[in-house]
C-alpha cells in the first residue's frame, strides 16, 4: 500500500477518534451540568478542564502517530527535532493541533499530510470547545438568580 494511502487512512482514523472523544467528553459535561450537582464555579472548572483533557488527548494520539511515522522513513520524518523523545513528538503535535506551527520542527514527505490535517482537526475541535464554553457560561449566568 502506498505511503500516502496509509497516511490518509491514519489521518481519517485520528480525526474520527479525536472528534468522537471530544463529543463524548463534552456530552458528559453537559449531562453533569443538567444534574446540578456542582456549584457555578465548579461547573466552569469542569467545563474548561474537560476541554483541556479532550484536546491534550487528541494531541497525544497525533504525537504517537508522528513518532511511529518518524521511525518508518517511507512516510517522511520530522526535521529539526532536538531529539527523538516523547516530548519532541508531543511538542510538534501541539504546534500542529493549535495551528501555531513555529517552524522549528517540520514534517517531510507524506507525513506533511497528517500534520496539515491535524491542524484542521485541531482548529475545528478548538472552535467547538469555544462554542461549548460560551453556551455553558451563558446558561450559568442566565440561571444565576442574582
mmCIF file of N, CA and C in Angstrom:
data_model
loop_
_atom_site.group_PDB
_atom_site.id
_atom_site.type_symbol
_atom_site.label_atom_id
_atom_site.label_comp_id
_atom_site.label_asym_id
_atom_site.label_seq_id
_atom_site.Cartn_x
_atom_site.Cartn_y
_atom_site.Cartn_z
ATOM 1 N N UNK A 1 0.854 -1.178 0.000
ATOM 2 C CA UNK A 1 0.000 0.000 0.000
ATOM 3 C C UNK A 1 0.895 1.235 0.000
ATOM 4 N N UNK A 2 0.667 2.158 -0.924
ATOM 5 C CA UNK A 2 1.492 3.368 -0.968
ATOM 6 C C UNK A 2 1.389 4.163 0.331
ATOM 7 N N UNK A 3 2.482 4.845 0.670
ATOM 8 C CA UNK A 3 2.541 5.604 1.917
ATOM 9 C C UNK A 3 1.446 6.641 2.050
ATOM 10 N N UNK A 4 1.127 7.312 0.959
ATOM 11 C CA UNK A 4 0.117 8.369 1.031
ATOM 12 C C UNK A 4 -1.254 7.805 1.387
ATOM 13 N N UNK A 5 -1.561 6.613 0.897
ATOM 14 C CA UNK A 5 -2.848 5.980 1.215
ATOM 15 C C UNK A 5 -2.913 5.669 2.705
ATOM 16 N N UNK A 6 -1.841 5.112 3.241
ATOM 17 C CA UNK A 6 -1.803 4.795 4.667
ATOM 18 C C UNK A 6 -1.885 6.063 5.516
ATOM 19 N N UNK A 7 -1.204 7.112 5.088
ATOM 20 C CA UNK A 7 -1.253 8.385 5.820
ATOM 21 C C UNK A 7 -2.679 8.940 5.814
ATOM 22 N N UNK A 8 -3.352 8.872 4.688
ATOM 23 C CA UNK A 8 -4.734 9.361 4.603
ATOM 24 C C UNK A 8 -5.672 8.532 5.474
ATOM 25 N N UNK A 9 -5.492 7.216 5.487
ATOM 26 C CA UNK A 9 -6.317 6.354 6.337
ATOM 27 C C UNK A 9 -6.057 6.629 7.817
ATOM 28 N N UNK A 10 -4.788 6.789 8.174
ATOM 29 C CA UNK A 10 -4.432 7.110 9.555
ATOM 30 C C UNK A 10 -5.010 8.467 9.946
ATOM 31 N N UNK A 11 -4.921 9.432 9.048
ATOM 32 C CA UNK A 11 -5.483 10.763 9.313
ATOM 33 C C UNK A 11 -6.985 10.682 9.553
ATOM 34 N N UNK A 12 -7.681 9.946 8.699
ATOM 35 C CA UNK A 12 -9.132 9.800 8.856
ATOM 36 C C UNK A 12 -9.474 9.138 10.186
ATOM 37 N N UNK A 13 -8.730 8.102 10.541
ATOM 38 C CA UNK A 13 -8.972 7.413 11.811
ATOM 39 C C UNK A 13 -8.752 8.353 12.995
ATOM 40 N N UNK A 14 -7.690 9.144 12.949
ATOM 41 C CA UNK A 14 -7.409 10.076 14.044
ATOM 42 C C UNK A 14 -8.473 11.163 14.141
ATOM 43 N N UNK A 15 -8.940 11.655 13.012
ATOM 44 C CA UNK A 15 -9.998 12.669 13.026
ATOM 45 C C UNK A 15 -11.267 12.092 13.642
ATOM 46 N N UNK A 16 -11.605 10.872 13.275
ATOM 47 C CA UNK A 16 -12.805 10.229 13.824
ATOM 48 C C UNK A 16 -12.659 9.998 15.323
ATOM 49 N N UNK A 17 -11.527 9.456 15.745
ATOM 50 C CA UNK A 17 -11.325 9.149 17.167
ATOM 51 C C UNK A 17 -11.289 10.424 18.010
ATOM 52 N N UNK A 18 -10.560 11.445 17.560
ATOM 53 C CA UNK A 18 -10.484 12.678 18.353
ATOM 54 C C UNK A 18 -11.830 13.387 18.400
ATOM 55 N N UNK A 19 -12.562 13.385 17.300
ATOM 56 C CA UNK A 19 -13.883 14.028 17.279
ATOM 57 C C UNK A 19 -14.870 13.275 18.167
ATOM 58 N N UNK A 20 -14.856 11.954 18.098
ATOM 59 C CA UNK A 20 -15.754 11.149 18.928
ATOM 60 C C UNK A 20 -15.420 11.309 20.410
ATOM 61 N N UNK A 21 -14.137 11.319 20.730
ATOM 62 C CA UNK A 21 -13.717 11.508 22.121
ATOM 63 C C UNK A 21 -14.165 12.871 22.627
ATOM 64 N N UNK A 22 -13.955 13.878 21.815
ATOM 65 C CA UNK A 22 -14.359 15.237 22.173
ATOM 66 C C UNK A 22 -15.872 15.284 22.418
ATOM 67 N N UNK A 23 -16.620 14.673 21.527
ATOM 68 C CA UNK A 23 -18.077 14.638 21.667
ATOM 69 C C UNK A 23 -18.484 13.971 22.975
ATOM 70 N N UNK A 24 -17.887 12.833 23.279
ATOM 71 C CA UNK A 24 -18.252 12.099 24.497
ATOM 72 C C UNK A 24 -17.911 12.894 25.754
ATOM 73 N N UNK A 25 -16.763 13.539 25.760
ATOM 74 C CA UNK A 25 -16.377 14.336 26.934
ATOM 75 C C UNK A 25 -17.313 15.524 27.105
ATOM 76 N N UNK A 26 -17.598 16.238 26.023
ATOM 77 C CA UNK A 26 -18.491 17.394 26.112
ATOM 78 C C UNK A 26 -19.916 16.964 26.491
ATOM 79 N N UNK A 27 -20.362 15.828 25.974
ATOM 80 C CA UNK A 27 -21.686 15.310 26.334
ATOM 81 C C UNK A 27 -21.736 14.962 27.819
ATOM 82 N N UNK A 28 -20.687 14.333 28.318
ATOM 83 C CA UNK A 28 -20.624 14.001 29.737
ATOM 84 C C UNK A 28 -20.680 15.235 30.622
ATOM 85 N N UNK A 29 -20.004 16.285 30.210
ATOM 86 C CA UNK A 29 -20.018 17.533 30.972
ATOM 87 C C UNK A 29 -21.415 18.161 30.935
ATOM 88 N N UNK A 30 -22.059 18.125 29.783
ATOM 89 C CA UNK A 30 -23.412 18.682 29.669
ATOM 90 C C UNK A 30 -24.392 17.918 30.559
ATOM 91 N N UNK A 31 -24.256 16.601 30.606
ATOM 92 C CA UNK A 31 -25.119 15.788 31.473
ATOM 93 C C UNK A 31 -24.872 16.142 32.935
ATOM 94 N N UNK A 32 -23.614 16.300 33.298
ATOM 95 C CA UNK A 32 -23.267 16.672 34.670
ATOM 96 C C UNK A 32 -23.892 18.016 35.031
ATOM 97 N N UNK A 33 -23.866 18.957 34.114
ATOM 98 C CA UNK A 33 -24.441 20.274 34.373
ATOM 99 C C UNK A 33 -25.946 20.171 34.611
ATOM 100 N N UNK A 34 -26.624 19.366 33.806
ATOM 101 C CA UNK A 34 -28.082 19.227 33.953
ATOM 102 C C UNK A 34 -28.470 18.614 35.298
ATOM 103 N N UNK A 35 -27.590 17.832 35.868
ATOM 104 C CA UNK A 35 -27.885 17.226 37.178
ATOM 105 C C UNK A 35 -27.730 18.223 38.322
ATOM 106 N N UNK A 36 -27.107 19.359 38.043
ATOM 107 C CA UNK A 36 -26.937 20.449 39.017
ATOM 108 C C UNK A 36 -26.293 19.967 40.319
ATOM 109 N N UNK A 37 -25.213 19.205 40.195
ATOM 110 C CA UNK A 37 -24.506 18.706 41.374
ATOM 111 C C UNK A 37 -23.304 19.576 41.732
ATOM 112 N N UNK A 38 -22.969 20.533 40.870
ATOM 113 C CA UNK A 38 -21.793 21.368 41.093
ATOM 114 C C UNK A 38 -22.185 22.825 41.274
ATOM 115 N N UNK A 39 -21.353 23.546 42.004
ATOM 116 C CA UNK A 39 -21.543 24.994 42.095
ATOM 117 C C UNK A 39 -21.192 25.619 40.746
ATOM 118 N N UNK A 40 -21.551 26.872 40.571
ATOM 119 C CA UNK A 40 -21.269 27.566 39.304
ATOM 120 C C UNK A 40 -19.771 27.587 39.009
ATOM 121 N N UNK A 41 -18.971 27.881 40.013
ATOM 122 C CA UNK A 41 -17.513 27.917 39.812
ATOM 123 C C UNK A 41 -16.974 26.532 39.465
ATOM 124 N N UNK A 42 -17.465 25.535 40.172
ATOM 125 C CA UNK A 42 -17.015 24.166 39.899
ATOM 126 C C UNK A 42 -17.413 23.740 38.490
ATOM 127 N N UNK A 43 -18.590 24.162 38.041
ATOM 128 C CA UNK A 43 -19.009 23.851 36.670
ATOM 129 C C UNK A 43 -18.013 24.411 35.664
ATOM 130 N N UNK A 44 -17.598 25.650 35.874
ATOM 131 C CA UNK A 44 -16.654 26.269 34.936
ATOM 132 C C UNK A 44 -15.313 25.549 34.946
ATOM 133 N N UNK A 45 -14.849 25.174 36.126
ATOM 134 C CA UNK A 45 -13.586 24.440 36.217
ATOM 135 C C UNK A 45 -13.712 23.103 35.485
ATOM 136 N N UNK A 46 -14.834 22.428 35.672
ATOM 137 C CA UNK A 46 -15.056 21.145 35.000
ATOM 138 C C UNK A 46 -15.155 21.348 33.492
ATOM 139 N N UNK A 47 -15.880 22.369 33.040
ATOM 140 C CA UNK A 47 -16.001 22.638 31.599
ATOM 141 C C UNK A 47 -14.636 22.869 30.975
ATOM 142 N N UNK A 48 -13.894 23.793 31.548
ATOM 143 C CA UNK A 48 -12.593 24.136 30.964
ATOM 144 C C UNK A 48 -11.592 22.998 31.114
ATOM 145 N N UNK A 49 -11.589 22.362 32.276
ATOM 146 C CA UNK A 49 -10.672 21.245 32.482
ATOM 147 C C UNK A 49 -10.940 20.091 31.539
ATOM 148 N N UNK A 50 -12.207 19.791 31.322
ATOM 149 C CA UNK A 50 -12.538 18.693 30.413
ATOM 150 C C UNK A 50 -12.181 19.040 28.976
ATOM 151 N N UNK A 51 -12.317 20.295 28.599
ATOM 152 C CA UNK A 51 -11.909 20.708 27.246
ATOM 153 C C UNK A 51 -10.406 20.515 27.077
ATOM 154 N N UNK A 52 -9.629 20.916 28.078
ATOM 155 C CA UNK A 52 -8.180 20.717 28.007
ATOM 156 C C UNK A 52 -7.827 19.238 27.922
ATOM 157 N N UNK A 53 -8.493 18.423 28.714
ATOM 158 C CA UNK A 53 -8.230 16.979 28.679
ATOM 159 C C UNK A 53 -8.529 16.422 27.292
ATOM 160 N N UNK A 54 -9.659 16.813 26.723
ATOM 161 C CA UNK A 54 -10.030 16.330 25.389
ATOM 162 C C UNK A 54 -8.985 16.737 24.353
ATOM 163 N N UNK A 55 -8.536 17.985 24.414
ATOM 164 C CA UNK A 55 -7.543 18.459 23.447
ATOM 165 C C UNK A 55 -6.187 17.784 23.652
ATOM 166 N N UNK A 56 -5.758 17.655 24.887
ATOM 167 C CA UNK A 56 -4.463 17.020 25.143
ATOM 168 C C UNK A 56 -4.482 15.542 24.763
ATOM 169 N N UNK A 57 -5.611 14.889 24.927
ATOM 170 C CA UNK A 57 -5.743 13.503 24.478
ATOM 171 C C UNK A 57 -5.540 13.426 22.966
ATOM 172 N N UNK A 58 -6.190 14.318 22.244
ATOM 173 C CA UNK A 58 -6.033 14.346 20.788
ATOM 174 C C UNK A 58 -4.607 14.627 20.366
ATOM 175 N N UNK A 59 -3.984 15.594 21.013
ATOM 176 C CA UNK A 59 -2.584 15.915 20.713
ATOM 177 C C UNK A 59 -1.707 14.694 20.959
ATOM 178 N N UNK A 60 -1.960 13.987 22.054
ATOM 179 C CA UNK A 60 -1.186 12.787 22.371
ATOM 180 C C UNK A 60 -1.341 11.692 21.330
ATOM 181 N N UNK A 61 -2.557 11.501 20.839
ATOM 182 C CA UNK A 61 -2.769 10.493 19.787
ATOM 183 C C UNK A 61 -1.997 10.850 18.521
ATOM 184 N N UNK A 62 -2.071 12.102 18.129
ATOM 185 C CA UNK A 62 -1.319 12.528 16.948
ATOM 186 C C UNK A 62 0.187 12.394 17.190
ATOM 187 N N UNK A 63 0.648 12.699 18.401
ATOM 188 C CA UNK A 63 2.075 12.564 18.713
ATOM 189 C C UNK A 63 2.526 11.116 18.550
ATOM 190 N N UNK A 64 1.691 10.179 18.991
ATOM 191 C CA UNK A 64 2.020 8.761 18.802
ATOM 192 C C UNK A 64 2.116 8.417 17.319
ATOM 193 N N UNK A 65 1.204 8.949 16.529
ATOM 194 C CA UNK A 65 1.240 8.693 15.082
ATOM 195 C C UNK A 65 2.500 9.282 14.462
ATOM 196 N N UNK A 66 2.867 10.498 14.863
ATOM 197 C CA UNK A 66 4.089 11.115 14.328
ATOM 198 C C UNK A 66 5.327 10.325 14.737
ATOM 199 N N UNK A 67 5.356 9.858 15.977
ATOM 200 C CA UNK A 67 6.504 9.069 16.435
ATOM 201 C C UNK A 67 6.627 7.791 15.615
ATOM 202 N N UNK A 68 5.510 7.106 15.414
ATOM 203 C CA UNK A 68 5.533 5.871 14.638
ATOM 204 C C UNK A 68 6.003 6.146 13.213
ATOM 205 N N UNK A 69 5.471 7.182 12.602
ATOM 206 C CA UNK A 69 5.838 7.506 11.220
ATOM 207 C C UNK A 69 7.291 7.957 11.113
ATOM 208 N N UNK A 70 7.758 8.671 12.126
ATOM 209 C CA UNK A 70 9.139 9.168 12.122
ATOM 210 C C UNK A 70 10.137 8.015 12.041
ATOM 211 N N UNK A 71 9.794 6.902 12.676
ATOM 212 C CA UNK A 71 10.692 5.748 12.679
ATOM 213 C C UNK A 71 10.455 4.804 11.500
ATOM 214 N N UNK A 72 9.592 5.195 10.596
ATOM 215 C CA UNK A 72 9.361 4.473 9.343
ATOM 216 C C UNK A 72 9.604 5.469 8.211
ATOM 217 N N UNK A 73 10.844 5.544 7.733
ATOM 218 C CA UNK A 73 11.247 6.607 6.797
ATOM 219 C C UNK A 73 10.435 6.696 5.508
ATOM 220 N N UNK A 74 9.707 5.648 5.153
ATOM 221 C CA UNK A 74 8.917 5.721 3.924
ATOM 222 C C UNK A 74 7.801 6.768 4.010
ATOM 223 N N UNK A 75 7.492 7.223 5.235
ATOM 224 C CA UNK A 75 6.456 8.249 5.417
ATOM 225 C C UNK A 75 7.040 9.651 5.515
ATOM 226 N N UNK A 76 8.338 9.772 5.575
ATOM 227 C CA UNK A 76 8.981 11.060 5.803
ATOM 228 C C UNK A 76 9.540 11.090 7.210
ATOM 229 N N UNK A 77 9.822 12.271 7.684
ATOM 230 C CA UNK A 77 10.361 12.400 9.037
ATOM 231 C C UNK A 77 10.037 13.788 9.568
ATOM 232 N N UNK A 78 10.433 14.007 10.802
ATOM 233 C CA UNK A 78 10.312 15.335 11.391
ATOM 234 C C UNK A 78 11.699 15.957 11.402
ATOM 235 N N UNK A 79 11.877 16.980 10.612
ATOM 236 C CA UNK A 79 13.169 17.663 10.527
ATOM 237 C C UNK A 79 13.245 18.739 11.602
ATOM 238 N N UNK A 80 14.428 18.925 12.153
ATOM 239 C CA UNK A 80 14.653 19.961 13.147
ATOM 240 C C UNK A 80 14.411 19.536 14.577
ATOM 241 N N UNK A 81 14.175 18.253 14.801
ATOM 242 C CA UNK A 81 13.956 17.774 16.167
ATOM 243 C C UNK A 81 15.213 17.939 17.004
ATOM 244 N N UNK A 82 15.034 18.345 18.261
ATOM 245 C CA UNK A 82 16.158 18.429 19.188
ATOM 246 C C UNK A 82 16.591 17.027 19.604
ATOM 247 N N UNK A 83 15.674 16.114 19.588
ATOM 248 C CA UNK A 83 15.917 14.713 19.940
ATOM 249 C C UNK A 83 14.825 13.889 19.298
ATOM 250 N N UNK A 84 14.636 12.715 19.795
ATOM 251 C CA UNK A 84 13.546 11.873 19.290
ATOM 252 C C UNK A 84 12.825 11.235 20.463
ATOM 253 N N UNK A 85 12.397 12.068 21.398
ATOM 254 C CA UNK A 85 11.694 11.523 22.554
ATOM 255 C C UNK A 85 10.236 11.978 22.548
ATOM 256 N N UNK A 86 9.484 11.513 23.512
ATOM 257 C CA UNK A 86 8.053 11.804 23.572
ATOM 258 C C UNK A 86 7.771 13.300 23.610
ATOM 259 N N UNK A 87 8.603 14.049 24.311
ATOM 260 C CA UNK A 87 8.404 15.494 24.399
ATOM 261 C C UNK A 87 8.499 16.149 23.031
ATOM 262 N N UNK A 88 9.442 15.720 22.223
ATOM 263 C CA UNK A 88 9.612 16.294 20.888
ATOM 264 C C UNK A 88 8.391 16.036 20.010
ATOM 265 N N UNK A 89 7.889 14.814 20.032
ATOM 266 C CA UNK A 89 6.724 14.486 19.214
ATOM 267 C C UNK A 89 5.476 15.194 19.734
ATOM 268 N N UNK A 90 5.346 15.282 21.053
ATOM 269 C CA UNK A 90 4.200 15.979 21.639
ATOM 270 C C UNK A 90 4.258 17.464 21.293
ATOM 271 N N UNK A 91 5.445 18.053 21.367
ATOM 272 C CA UNK A 91 5.622 19.468 21.024
ATOM 273 C C UNK A 91 5.211 19.728 19.579
ATOM 274 N N UNK A 92 5.692 18.888 18.660
ATOM 275 C CA UNK A 92 5.341 19.080 17.254
ATOM 276 C C UNK A 92 3.835 18.936 17.061
ATOM 277 N N UNK A 93 3.247 17.930 17.676
ATOM 278 C CA UNK A 93 1.813 17.712 17.558
ATOM 279 C C UNK A 93 1.029 18.894 18.114
ATOM 280 N N UNK A 94 1.480 19.434 19.239
ATOM 281 C CA UNK A 94 0.805 20.576 19.855
ATOM 282 C C UNK A 94 0.846 21.805 18.954
ATOM 283 N N UNK A 95 1.976 22.034 18.300
ATOM 284 C CA UNK A 95 2.057 23.195 17.406
ATOM 285 C C UNK A 95 1.198 22.993 16.162
ATOM 286 N N UNK A 96 1.068 21.764 15.700
ATOM 287 C CA UNK A 96 0.180 21.491 14.552
ATOM 288 C C UNK A 96 -1.281 21.624 14.957
ATOM 289 N N UNK A 97 -1.654 20.979 16.057
ATOM 290 C CA UNK A 97 -3.047 20.949 16.511
ATOM 291 C C UNK A 97 -3.572 22.357 16.770
ATOM 292 N N UNK A 98 -2.744 23.177 17.376
ATOM 293 C CA UNK A 98 -3.163 24.541 17.706
ATOM 294 C C UNK A 98 -2.992 25.491 16.521
ATOM 295 N N UNK A 99 -2.487 25.002 15.426
ATOM 296 C CA UNK A 99 -2.171 25.754 14.201
ATOM 297 C C UNK A 99 -1.171 26.880 14.464
ATOM 298 N N UNK A 100 -0.382 26.734 15.528
ATOM 299 C CA UNK A 100 0.633 27.727 15.842
ATOM 300 C C UNK A 100 1.841 27.563 14.931
ATOM 301 N N UNK A 101 2.281 26.334 14.722
ATOM 302 C CA UNK A 101 3.335 26.000 13.784
ATOM 303 C C UNK A 101 4.537 26.920 13.769
ATOM 304 N N UNK A 102 5.367 26.856 14.772
ATOM 305 C CA UNK A 102 6.551 27.714 14.845
ATOM 306 C C UNK A 102 7.478 27.551 13.651
ATOM 307 N N UNK A 103 7.659 26.351 13.159
ATOM 308 C CA UNK A 103 8.536 26.117 12.022
ATOM 309 C C UNK A 103 9.902 25.588 12.390
ATOM 310 N N UNK A 104 10.207 25.485 13.682
ATOM 311 C CA UNK A 104 11.499 24.937 14.085
ATOM 312 C C UNK A 104 11.550 23.432 13.845
ATOM 313 N N UNK A 105 10.410 22.776 13.908
ATOM 314 C CA UNK A 105 10.285 21.357 13.573
ATOM 315 C C UNK A 105 9.226 21.273 12.483
ATOM 316 N N UNK A 106 9.504 20.515 11.440
ATOM 317 C CA UNK A 106 8.534 20.405 10.353
ATOM 318 C C UNK A 106 8.567 19.003 9.760
ATOM 319 N N UNK A 107 7.425 18.625 9.230
ATOM 320 C CA UNK A 107 7.272 17.295 8.642
ATOM 321 C C UNK A 107 7.780 17.299 7.208
ATOM 322 N N UNK A 108 8.312 16.154 6.796
ATOM 323 C CA UNK A 108 8.731 15.972 5.408
ATOM 324 C C UNK A 108 7.987 14.766 4.842
ATOM 325 N N UNK A 109 7.973 14.648 3.549
ATOM 326 C CA UNK A 109 7.341 13.500 2.901
ATOM 327 C C UNK A 109 5.838 13.477 3.115
ATOM 328 N N UNK A 110 5.287 12.278 3.048
ATOM 329 C CA UNK A 110 3.839 12.110 3.189
ATOM 330 C C UNK A 110 3.333 12.505 4.570
ATOM 331 N N UNK A 111 4.217 12.538 5.547
ATOM 332 C CA UNK A 111 3.838 12.928 6.898
ATOM 333 C C UNK A 111 3.262 14.347 6.927
ATOM 334 N N UNK A 112 3.594 15.152 5.927
ATOM 335 C CA UNK A 112 3.071 16.525 5.862
ATOM 336 C C UNK A 112 1.548 16.540 5.795
ATOM 337 N N UNK A 113 0.974 15.526 5.162
ATOM 338 C CA UNK A 113 -0.491 15.442 5.063
ATOM 339 C C UNK A 113 -1.105 15.306 6.453
ATOM 340 N N UNK A 114 -0.539 14.427 7.266
ATOM 341 C CA UNK A 114 -1.037 14.244 8.628
ATOM 342 C C UNK A 114 -0.890 15.537 9.426
ATOM 343 N N UNK A 115 0.231 16.222 9.273
ATOM 344 C CA UNK A 115 0.456 17.474 10.005
ATOM 345 C C UNK A 115 -0.586 18.525 9.617
ATOM 346 N N UNK A 116 -0.867 18.638 8.333
ATOM 347 C CA UNK A 116 -1.863 19.604 7.883
ATOM 348 C C UNK A 116 -3.267 19.265 8.355
ATOM 349 N N UNK A 117 -3.617 17.991 8.279
ATOM 350 C CA UNK A 117 -4.948 17.579 8.715
ATOM 351 C C UNK A 117 -5.101 17.670 10.229
ATOM 352 N N UNK A 118 -4.011 17.492 10.970
ATOM 353 C CA UNK A 118 -4.098 17.690 12.421
ATOM 354 C C UNK A 118 -4.447 19.140 12.720
ATOM 355 N N UNK A 119 -3.850 20.067 11.985
ATOM 356 C CA UNK A 119 -4.173 21.479 12.179
ATOM 357 C C UNK A 119 -5.639 21.768 11.915
ATOM 358 N N UNK A 120 -6.165 21.204 10.848
ATOM 359 C CA UNK A 120 -7.580 21.396 10.528
ATOM 360 C C UNK A 120 -8.469 20.765 11.599
ATOM 361 N N UNK A 121 -8.136 19.552 12.024
ATOM 362 C CA UNK A 121 -8.885 18.866 13.077
ATOM 363 C C UNK A 121 -8.833 19.664 14.381
ATOM 364 N N UNK A 122 -7.643 20.121 14.742
ATOM 365 C CA UNK A 122 -7.496 20.904 15.966
ATOM 366 C C UNK A 122 -8.286 22.199 15.918
ATOM 367 N N UNK A 123 -8.253 22.877 14.784
ATOM 368 C CA UNK A 123 -8.990 24.133 14.630
ATOM 369 C C UNK A 123 -10.490 23.915 14.839
ATOM 370 N N UNK A 124 -11.023 22.870 14.232
ATOM 371 C CA UNK A 124 -12.453 22.565 14.376
ATOM 372 C C UNK A 124 -12.789 22.224 15.831
ATOM 373 N N UNK A 125 -11.963 21.401 16.472
ATOM 374 C CA UNK A 125 -12.255 20.993 17.847
ATOM 375 C C UNK A 125 -12.062 22.139 18.837
ATOM 376 N N UNK A 126 -11.092 23.001 18.597
ATOM 377 C CA UNK A 126 -10.913 24.175 19.464
ATOM 378 C C UNK A 126 -12.112 25.109 19.323
ATOM 379 N N UNK A 127 -12.583 25.312 18.093
ATOM 380 C CA UNK A 127 -13.771 26.147 17.879
ATOM 381 C C UNK A 127 -14.990 25.528 18.565
ATOM 382 N N UNK A 128 -15.094 24.212 18.493
ATOM 383 C CA UNK A 128 -16.197 23.511 19.147
ATOM 384 C C UNK A 128 -16.136 23.734 20.658
ATOM 385 N N UNK A 129 -14.958 23.620 21.242
ATOM 386 C CA UNK A 129 -14.798 23.853 22.682
ATOM 387 C C UNK A 129 -15.158 25.284 23.047
ATOM 388 N N UNK A 130 -14.731 26.229 22.225
ATOM 389 C CA UNK A 130 -15.041 27.635 22.494
ATOM 390 C C UNK A 130 -16.550 27.864 22.445
ATOM 391 N N UNK A 131 -17.217 27.295 21.461
ATOM 392 C CA UNK A 131 -18.677 27.432 21.353
ATOM 393 C C UNK A 131 -19.370 26.792 22.549
ATOM 394 N N UNK A 132 -18.922 25.612 22.909
ATOM 395 C CA UNK A 132 -19.497 24.897 24.041
ATOM 396 C C UNK A 132 -19.319 25.706 25.327
ATOM 397 N N UNK A 133 -18.136 26.248 25.524
ATOM 398 C CA UNK A 133 -17.862 27.034 26.725
ATOM 399 C C UNK A 133 -18.704 28.303 26.743
ATOM 400 N N UNK A 134 -18.819 28.974 25.599
ATOM 401 C CA UNK A 134 -19.632 30.186 25.515
ATOM 402 C C UNK A 134 -21.080 29.887 25.902
ATOM 403 N N UNK A 135 -21.633 28.821 25.342
ATOM 404 C CA UNK A 135 -23.018 28.453 25.644
ATOM 405 C C UNK A 135 -23.164 28.077 27.116
ATOM 406 N N UNK A 136 -22.195 27.346 27.647
ATOM 407 C CA UNK A 136 -22.247 26.933 29.057
ATOM 408 C C UNK A 136 -22.208 28.145 29.982
ATOM 409 N N UNK A 137 -21.321 29.090 29.704
ATOM 410 C CA UNK A 137 -21.219 30.292 30.538
ATOM 411 C C UNK A 137 -22.506 31.101 30.444
ATOM 412 N N UNK A 138 -23.037 31.225 29.246
ATOM 413 C CA UNK A 138 -24.285 31.970 29.060
ATOM 414 C C UNK A 138 -25.403 31.340 29.884
ATOM 415 N N UNK A 139 -25.481 30.029 29.886
ATOM 416 C CA UNK A 139 -26.529 29.342 30.656
ATOM 417 C C UNK A 139 -26.300 29.466 32.156
ATOM 418 N N UNK A 140 -25.059 29.394 32.578
ATOM 419 C CA UNK A 140 -24.752 29.554 34.005
ATOM 420 C C UNK A 140 -25.165 30.943 34.464
ATOM 421 N N UNK A 141 -24.814 31.965 33.690
ATOM 422 C CA UNK A 141 -25.166 33.330 34.073
ATOM 423 C C UNK A 141 -26.674 33.569 33.985
ATOM 424 N N UNK A 142 -27.325 32.975 33.006
ATOM 425 C CA UNK A 142 -28.773 33.129 32.849
ATOM 426 C C UNK A 142 -29.508 32.463 34.014
ATOM 427 N N UNK A 143 -29.012 31.310 34.450
ATOM 428 C CA UNK A 143 -29.652 30.570 35.542
ATOM 429 C C UNK A 143 -29.339 31.147 36.915
ATOM 430 N N UNK A 144 -28.360 32.048 36.984
ATOM 431 C CA UNK A 144 -27.967 32.647 38.260
ATOM 432 C C UNK A 144 -29.042 33.657 38.671
ATOM 433 N N UNK A 145 -29.677 33.474 39.834
ATOM 434 C CA UNK A 145 -30.766 34.371 40.236
ATOM 435 C C UNK A 145 -30.304 35.778 40.601
ATOM 436 N N UNK A 146 -29.022 36.019 40.722
ATOM 437 C CA UNK A 146 -28.527 37.340 41.139
ATOM 438 C C UNK A 146 -28.611 38.333 40.023
#
